[in-house]
PDB file of C-alpha atoms in Angstrom:
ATOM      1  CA  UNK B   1       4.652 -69.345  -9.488  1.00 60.00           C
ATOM      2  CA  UNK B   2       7.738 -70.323  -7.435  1.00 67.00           C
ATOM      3  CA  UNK B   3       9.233 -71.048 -10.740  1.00 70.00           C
ATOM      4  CA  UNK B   4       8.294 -67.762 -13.028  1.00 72.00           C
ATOM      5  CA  UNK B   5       9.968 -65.494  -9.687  1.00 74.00           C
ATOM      6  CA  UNK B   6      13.256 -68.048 -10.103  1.00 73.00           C
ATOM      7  CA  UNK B   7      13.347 -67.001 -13.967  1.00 61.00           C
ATOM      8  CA  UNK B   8      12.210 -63.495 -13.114  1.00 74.00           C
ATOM      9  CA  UNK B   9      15.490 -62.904 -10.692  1.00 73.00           C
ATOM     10  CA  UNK B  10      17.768 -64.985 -13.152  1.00 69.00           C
ATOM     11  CA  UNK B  11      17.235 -62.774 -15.925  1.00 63.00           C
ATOM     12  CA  UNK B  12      17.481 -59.505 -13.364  1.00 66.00           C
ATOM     13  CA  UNK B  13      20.686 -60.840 -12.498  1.00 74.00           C
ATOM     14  CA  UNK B  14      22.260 -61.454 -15.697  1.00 72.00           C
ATOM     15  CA  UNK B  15      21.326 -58.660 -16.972  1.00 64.00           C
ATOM     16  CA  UNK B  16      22.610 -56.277 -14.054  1.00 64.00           C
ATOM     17  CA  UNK B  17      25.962 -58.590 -14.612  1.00 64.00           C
ATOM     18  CA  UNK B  18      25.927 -57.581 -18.551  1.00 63.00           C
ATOM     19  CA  UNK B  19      25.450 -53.700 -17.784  1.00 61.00           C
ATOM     20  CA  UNK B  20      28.437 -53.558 -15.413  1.00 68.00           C
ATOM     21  CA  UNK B  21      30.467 -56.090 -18.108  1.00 61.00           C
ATOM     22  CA  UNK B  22      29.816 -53.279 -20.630  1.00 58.00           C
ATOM     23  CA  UNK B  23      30.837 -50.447 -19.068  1.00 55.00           C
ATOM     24  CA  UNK B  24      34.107 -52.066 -17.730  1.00 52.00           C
ATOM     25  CA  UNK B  25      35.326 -53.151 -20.740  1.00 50.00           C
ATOM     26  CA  UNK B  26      34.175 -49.968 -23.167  1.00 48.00           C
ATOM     27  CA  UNK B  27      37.539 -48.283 -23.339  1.00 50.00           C
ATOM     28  CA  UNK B  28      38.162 -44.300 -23.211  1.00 50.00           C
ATOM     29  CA  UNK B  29      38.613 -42.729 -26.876  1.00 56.00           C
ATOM     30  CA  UNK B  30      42.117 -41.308 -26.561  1.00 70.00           C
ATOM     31  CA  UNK B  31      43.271 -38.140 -27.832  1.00 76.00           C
ATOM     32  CA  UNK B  32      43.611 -38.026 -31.623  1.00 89.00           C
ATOM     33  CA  UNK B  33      46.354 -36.379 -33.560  1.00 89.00           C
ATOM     34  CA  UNK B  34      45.736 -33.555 -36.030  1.00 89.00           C
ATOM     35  CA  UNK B  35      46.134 -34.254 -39.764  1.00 84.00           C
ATOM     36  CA  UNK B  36      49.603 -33.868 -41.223  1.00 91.00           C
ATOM     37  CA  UNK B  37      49.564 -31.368 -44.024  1.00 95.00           C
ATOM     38  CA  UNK B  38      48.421 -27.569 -45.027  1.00 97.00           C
ATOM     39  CA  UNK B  39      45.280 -26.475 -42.944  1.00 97.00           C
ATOM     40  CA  UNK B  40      44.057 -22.747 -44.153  1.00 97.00           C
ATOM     41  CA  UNK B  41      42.198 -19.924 -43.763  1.00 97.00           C
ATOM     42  CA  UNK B  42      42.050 -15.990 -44.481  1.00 96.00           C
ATOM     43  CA  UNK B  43      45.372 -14.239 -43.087  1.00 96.00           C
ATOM     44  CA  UNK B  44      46.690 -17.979 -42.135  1.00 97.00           C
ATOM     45  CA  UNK B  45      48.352 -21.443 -43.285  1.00 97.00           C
ATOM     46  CA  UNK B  46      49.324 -23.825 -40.361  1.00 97.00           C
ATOM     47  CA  UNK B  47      51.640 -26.760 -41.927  1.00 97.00           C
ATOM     48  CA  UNK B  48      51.907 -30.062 -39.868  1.00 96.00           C
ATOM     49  CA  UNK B  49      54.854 -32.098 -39.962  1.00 93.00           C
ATOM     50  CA  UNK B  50      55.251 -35.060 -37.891  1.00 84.00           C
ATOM     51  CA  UNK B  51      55.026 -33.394 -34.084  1.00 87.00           C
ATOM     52  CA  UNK B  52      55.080 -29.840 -34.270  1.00 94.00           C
ATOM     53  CA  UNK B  53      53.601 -27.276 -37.206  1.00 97.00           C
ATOM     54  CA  UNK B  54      54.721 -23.936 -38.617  1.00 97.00           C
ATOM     55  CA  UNK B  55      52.491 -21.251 -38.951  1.00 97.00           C
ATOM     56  CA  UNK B  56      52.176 -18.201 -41.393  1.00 96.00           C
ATOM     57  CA  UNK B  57      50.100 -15.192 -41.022  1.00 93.00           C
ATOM     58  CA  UNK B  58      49.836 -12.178 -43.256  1.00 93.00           C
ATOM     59  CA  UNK B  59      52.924  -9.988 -41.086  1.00 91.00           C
ATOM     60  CA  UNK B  60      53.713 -12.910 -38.282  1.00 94.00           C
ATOM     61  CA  UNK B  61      54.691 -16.485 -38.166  1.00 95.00           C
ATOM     62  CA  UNK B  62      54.847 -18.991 -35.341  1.00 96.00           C
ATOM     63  CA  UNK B  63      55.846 -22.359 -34.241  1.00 97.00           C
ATOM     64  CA  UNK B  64      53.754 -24.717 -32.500  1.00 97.00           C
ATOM     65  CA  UNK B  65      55.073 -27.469 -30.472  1.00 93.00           C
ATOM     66  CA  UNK B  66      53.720 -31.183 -30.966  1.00 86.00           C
ATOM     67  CA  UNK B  67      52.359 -33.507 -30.507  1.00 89.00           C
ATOM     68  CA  UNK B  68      49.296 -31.716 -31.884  1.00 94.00           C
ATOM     69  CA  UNK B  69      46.707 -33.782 -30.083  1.00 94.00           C
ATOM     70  CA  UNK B  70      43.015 -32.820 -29.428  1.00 94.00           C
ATOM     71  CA  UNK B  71      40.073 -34.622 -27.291  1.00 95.00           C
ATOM     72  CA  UNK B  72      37.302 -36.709 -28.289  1.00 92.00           C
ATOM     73  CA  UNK B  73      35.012 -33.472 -28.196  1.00 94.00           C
ATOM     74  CA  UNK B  74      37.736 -32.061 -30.914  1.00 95.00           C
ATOM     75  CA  UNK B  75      39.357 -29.423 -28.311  1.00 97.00           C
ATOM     76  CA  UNK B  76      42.714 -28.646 -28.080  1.00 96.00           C
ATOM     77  CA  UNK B  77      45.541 -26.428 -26.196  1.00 97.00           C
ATOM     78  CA  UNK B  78      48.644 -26.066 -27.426  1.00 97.00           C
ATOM     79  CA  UNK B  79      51.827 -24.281 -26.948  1.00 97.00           C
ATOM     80  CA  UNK B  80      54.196 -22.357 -29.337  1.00 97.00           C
ATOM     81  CA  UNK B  81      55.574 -19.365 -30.118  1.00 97.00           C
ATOM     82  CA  UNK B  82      54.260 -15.898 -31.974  1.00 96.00           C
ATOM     83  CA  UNK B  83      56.771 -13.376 -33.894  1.00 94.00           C
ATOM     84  CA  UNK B  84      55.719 -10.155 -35.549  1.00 91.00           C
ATOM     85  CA  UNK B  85      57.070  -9.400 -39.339  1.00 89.00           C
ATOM     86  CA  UNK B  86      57.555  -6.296 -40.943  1.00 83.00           C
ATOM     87  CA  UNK B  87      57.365  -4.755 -44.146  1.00 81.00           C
ATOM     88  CA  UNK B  88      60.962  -3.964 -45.664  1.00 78.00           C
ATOM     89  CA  UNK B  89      64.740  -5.536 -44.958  1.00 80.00           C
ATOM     90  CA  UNK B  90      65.006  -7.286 -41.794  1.00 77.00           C
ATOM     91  CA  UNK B  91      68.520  -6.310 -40.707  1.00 80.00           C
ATOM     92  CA  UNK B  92      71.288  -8.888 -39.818  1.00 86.00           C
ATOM     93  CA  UNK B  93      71.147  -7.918 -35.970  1.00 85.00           C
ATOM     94  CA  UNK B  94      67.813  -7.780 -36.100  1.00 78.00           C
ATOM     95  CA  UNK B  95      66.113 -10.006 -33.022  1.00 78.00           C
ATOM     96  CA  UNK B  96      62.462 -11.198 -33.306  1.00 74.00           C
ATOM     97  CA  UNK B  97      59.786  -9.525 -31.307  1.00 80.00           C
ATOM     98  CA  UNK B  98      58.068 -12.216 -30.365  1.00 84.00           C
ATOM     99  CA  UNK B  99      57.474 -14.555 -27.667  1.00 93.00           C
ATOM    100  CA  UNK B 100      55.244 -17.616 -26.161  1.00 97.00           C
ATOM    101  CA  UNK B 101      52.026 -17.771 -27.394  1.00 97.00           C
ATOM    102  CA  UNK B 102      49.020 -20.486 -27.021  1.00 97.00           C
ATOM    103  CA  UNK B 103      47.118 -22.308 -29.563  1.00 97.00           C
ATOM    104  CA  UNK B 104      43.643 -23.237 -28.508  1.00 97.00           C
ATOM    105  CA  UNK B 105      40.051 -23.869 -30.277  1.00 97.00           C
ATOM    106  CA  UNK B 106      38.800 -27.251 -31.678  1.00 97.00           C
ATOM    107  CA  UNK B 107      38.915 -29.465 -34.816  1.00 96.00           C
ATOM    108  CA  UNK B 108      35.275 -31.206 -36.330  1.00 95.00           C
ATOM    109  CA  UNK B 109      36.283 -32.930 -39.526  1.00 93.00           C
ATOM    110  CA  UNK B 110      38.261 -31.160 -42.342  1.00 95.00           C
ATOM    111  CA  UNK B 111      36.974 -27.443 -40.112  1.00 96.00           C
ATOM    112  CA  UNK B 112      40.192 -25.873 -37.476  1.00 97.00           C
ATOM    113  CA  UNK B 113      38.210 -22.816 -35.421  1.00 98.00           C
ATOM    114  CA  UNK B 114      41.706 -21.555 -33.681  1.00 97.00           C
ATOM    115  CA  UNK B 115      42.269 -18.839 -31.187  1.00 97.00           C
ATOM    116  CA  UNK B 116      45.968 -17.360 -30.630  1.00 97.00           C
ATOM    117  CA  UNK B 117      46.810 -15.438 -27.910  1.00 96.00           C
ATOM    118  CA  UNK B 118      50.198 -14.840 -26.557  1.00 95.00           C
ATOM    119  CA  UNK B 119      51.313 -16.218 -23.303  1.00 94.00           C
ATOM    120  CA  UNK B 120      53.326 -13.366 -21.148  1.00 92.00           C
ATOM    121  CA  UNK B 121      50.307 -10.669 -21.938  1.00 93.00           C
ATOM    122  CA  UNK B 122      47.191 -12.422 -22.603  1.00 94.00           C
ATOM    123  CA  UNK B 123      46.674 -10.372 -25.828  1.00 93.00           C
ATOM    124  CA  UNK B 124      44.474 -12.257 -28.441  1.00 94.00           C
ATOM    125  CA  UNK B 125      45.703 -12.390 -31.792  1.00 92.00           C
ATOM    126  CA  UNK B 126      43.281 -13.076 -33.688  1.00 92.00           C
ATOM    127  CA  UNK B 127      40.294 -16.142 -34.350  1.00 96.00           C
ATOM    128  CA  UNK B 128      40.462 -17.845 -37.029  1.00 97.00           C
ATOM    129  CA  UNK B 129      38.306 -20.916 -39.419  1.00 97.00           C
ATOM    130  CA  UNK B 130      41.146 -23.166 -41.365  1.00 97.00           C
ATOM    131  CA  UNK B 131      40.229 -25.826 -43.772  1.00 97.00           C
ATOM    132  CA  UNK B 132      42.338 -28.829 -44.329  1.00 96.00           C
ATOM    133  CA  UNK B 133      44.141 -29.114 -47.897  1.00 96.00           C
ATOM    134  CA  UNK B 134      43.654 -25.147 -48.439  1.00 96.00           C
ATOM    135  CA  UNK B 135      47.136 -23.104 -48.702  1.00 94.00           C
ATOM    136  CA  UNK B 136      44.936 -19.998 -47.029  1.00 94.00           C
ATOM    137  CA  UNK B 137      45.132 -16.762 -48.139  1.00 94.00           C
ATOM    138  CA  UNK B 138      48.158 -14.971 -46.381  1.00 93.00           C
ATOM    139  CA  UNK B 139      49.051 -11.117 -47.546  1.00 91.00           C
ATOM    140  CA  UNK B 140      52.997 -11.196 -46.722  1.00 88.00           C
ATOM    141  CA  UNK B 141      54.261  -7.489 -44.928  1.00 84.00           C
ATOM    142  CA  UNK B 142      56.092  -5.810 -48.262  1.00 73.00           C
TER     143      UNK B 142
END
């Protein structure tokens, strides 16, 4: 009896000891980087390169600044810029309109959902579903 409680409490022990082994030596997932290459969708093509991407809608194009890094859960927040195009010249003097904008949505496999809004006015530009290896389908301003 004595001796089945002694084995009893040796096997609670060890196995409260491998429980709190586990879970101190499981380490955090970090933060993965986004594919390098075209990612598309209707009205949009995002290219990555290295740390930062470029980005091309029908009558707009942005920048977005790197590294292009999303969470375990696929989320992401990133910062960049937004400029409106027009149809016709653009004239030498011309200056951008434009301004900050952030990228945010999520990433689950080869599947972008991204949402663009622009910084200084909170104005949403538009969401958006991009596939990886697709150029998009962008209608240019004429």
């Amino acid at each position: 009896m004595i001796r089945r409680r002694r084995v009893t409490i040796m096997l609670a022990i060890i196995g409260l000891v491998l429980v709190i082994t586990a879970g101190a030596t499981s380490k955090p997932r970090r933060a993965q980087r986004l594919a390098a290459g075209t990612w598309g969708g209707h009205h949009i093509r995002i290219d990555v390169t290295g740390d930062s991407a470029t980005v091309e809608y029908d009558c707009a194009n942005g920048t977005i600044k790197g590294p292009l890094k999303f969470d375990r859960s696929g989320r992401f927040t990133w910062q960049g810029a937004h400029f409106r195009e027009h149809g016709g010249p653009v004239r030498i003097d011309e200056t951008p309109q434009g301004g900050p904008a952030i990228y945010s949505g999520s990433v689950k496999g080869d599947t972008m959902t991204l949402t663009v809004r622009l910084k200084d006015s909170n104005e949403s530009l538009g969401e958006f579903t991009l596939k990886r290896g697709s150029a998009g389908r962008i209608f240019k301003c004429r």
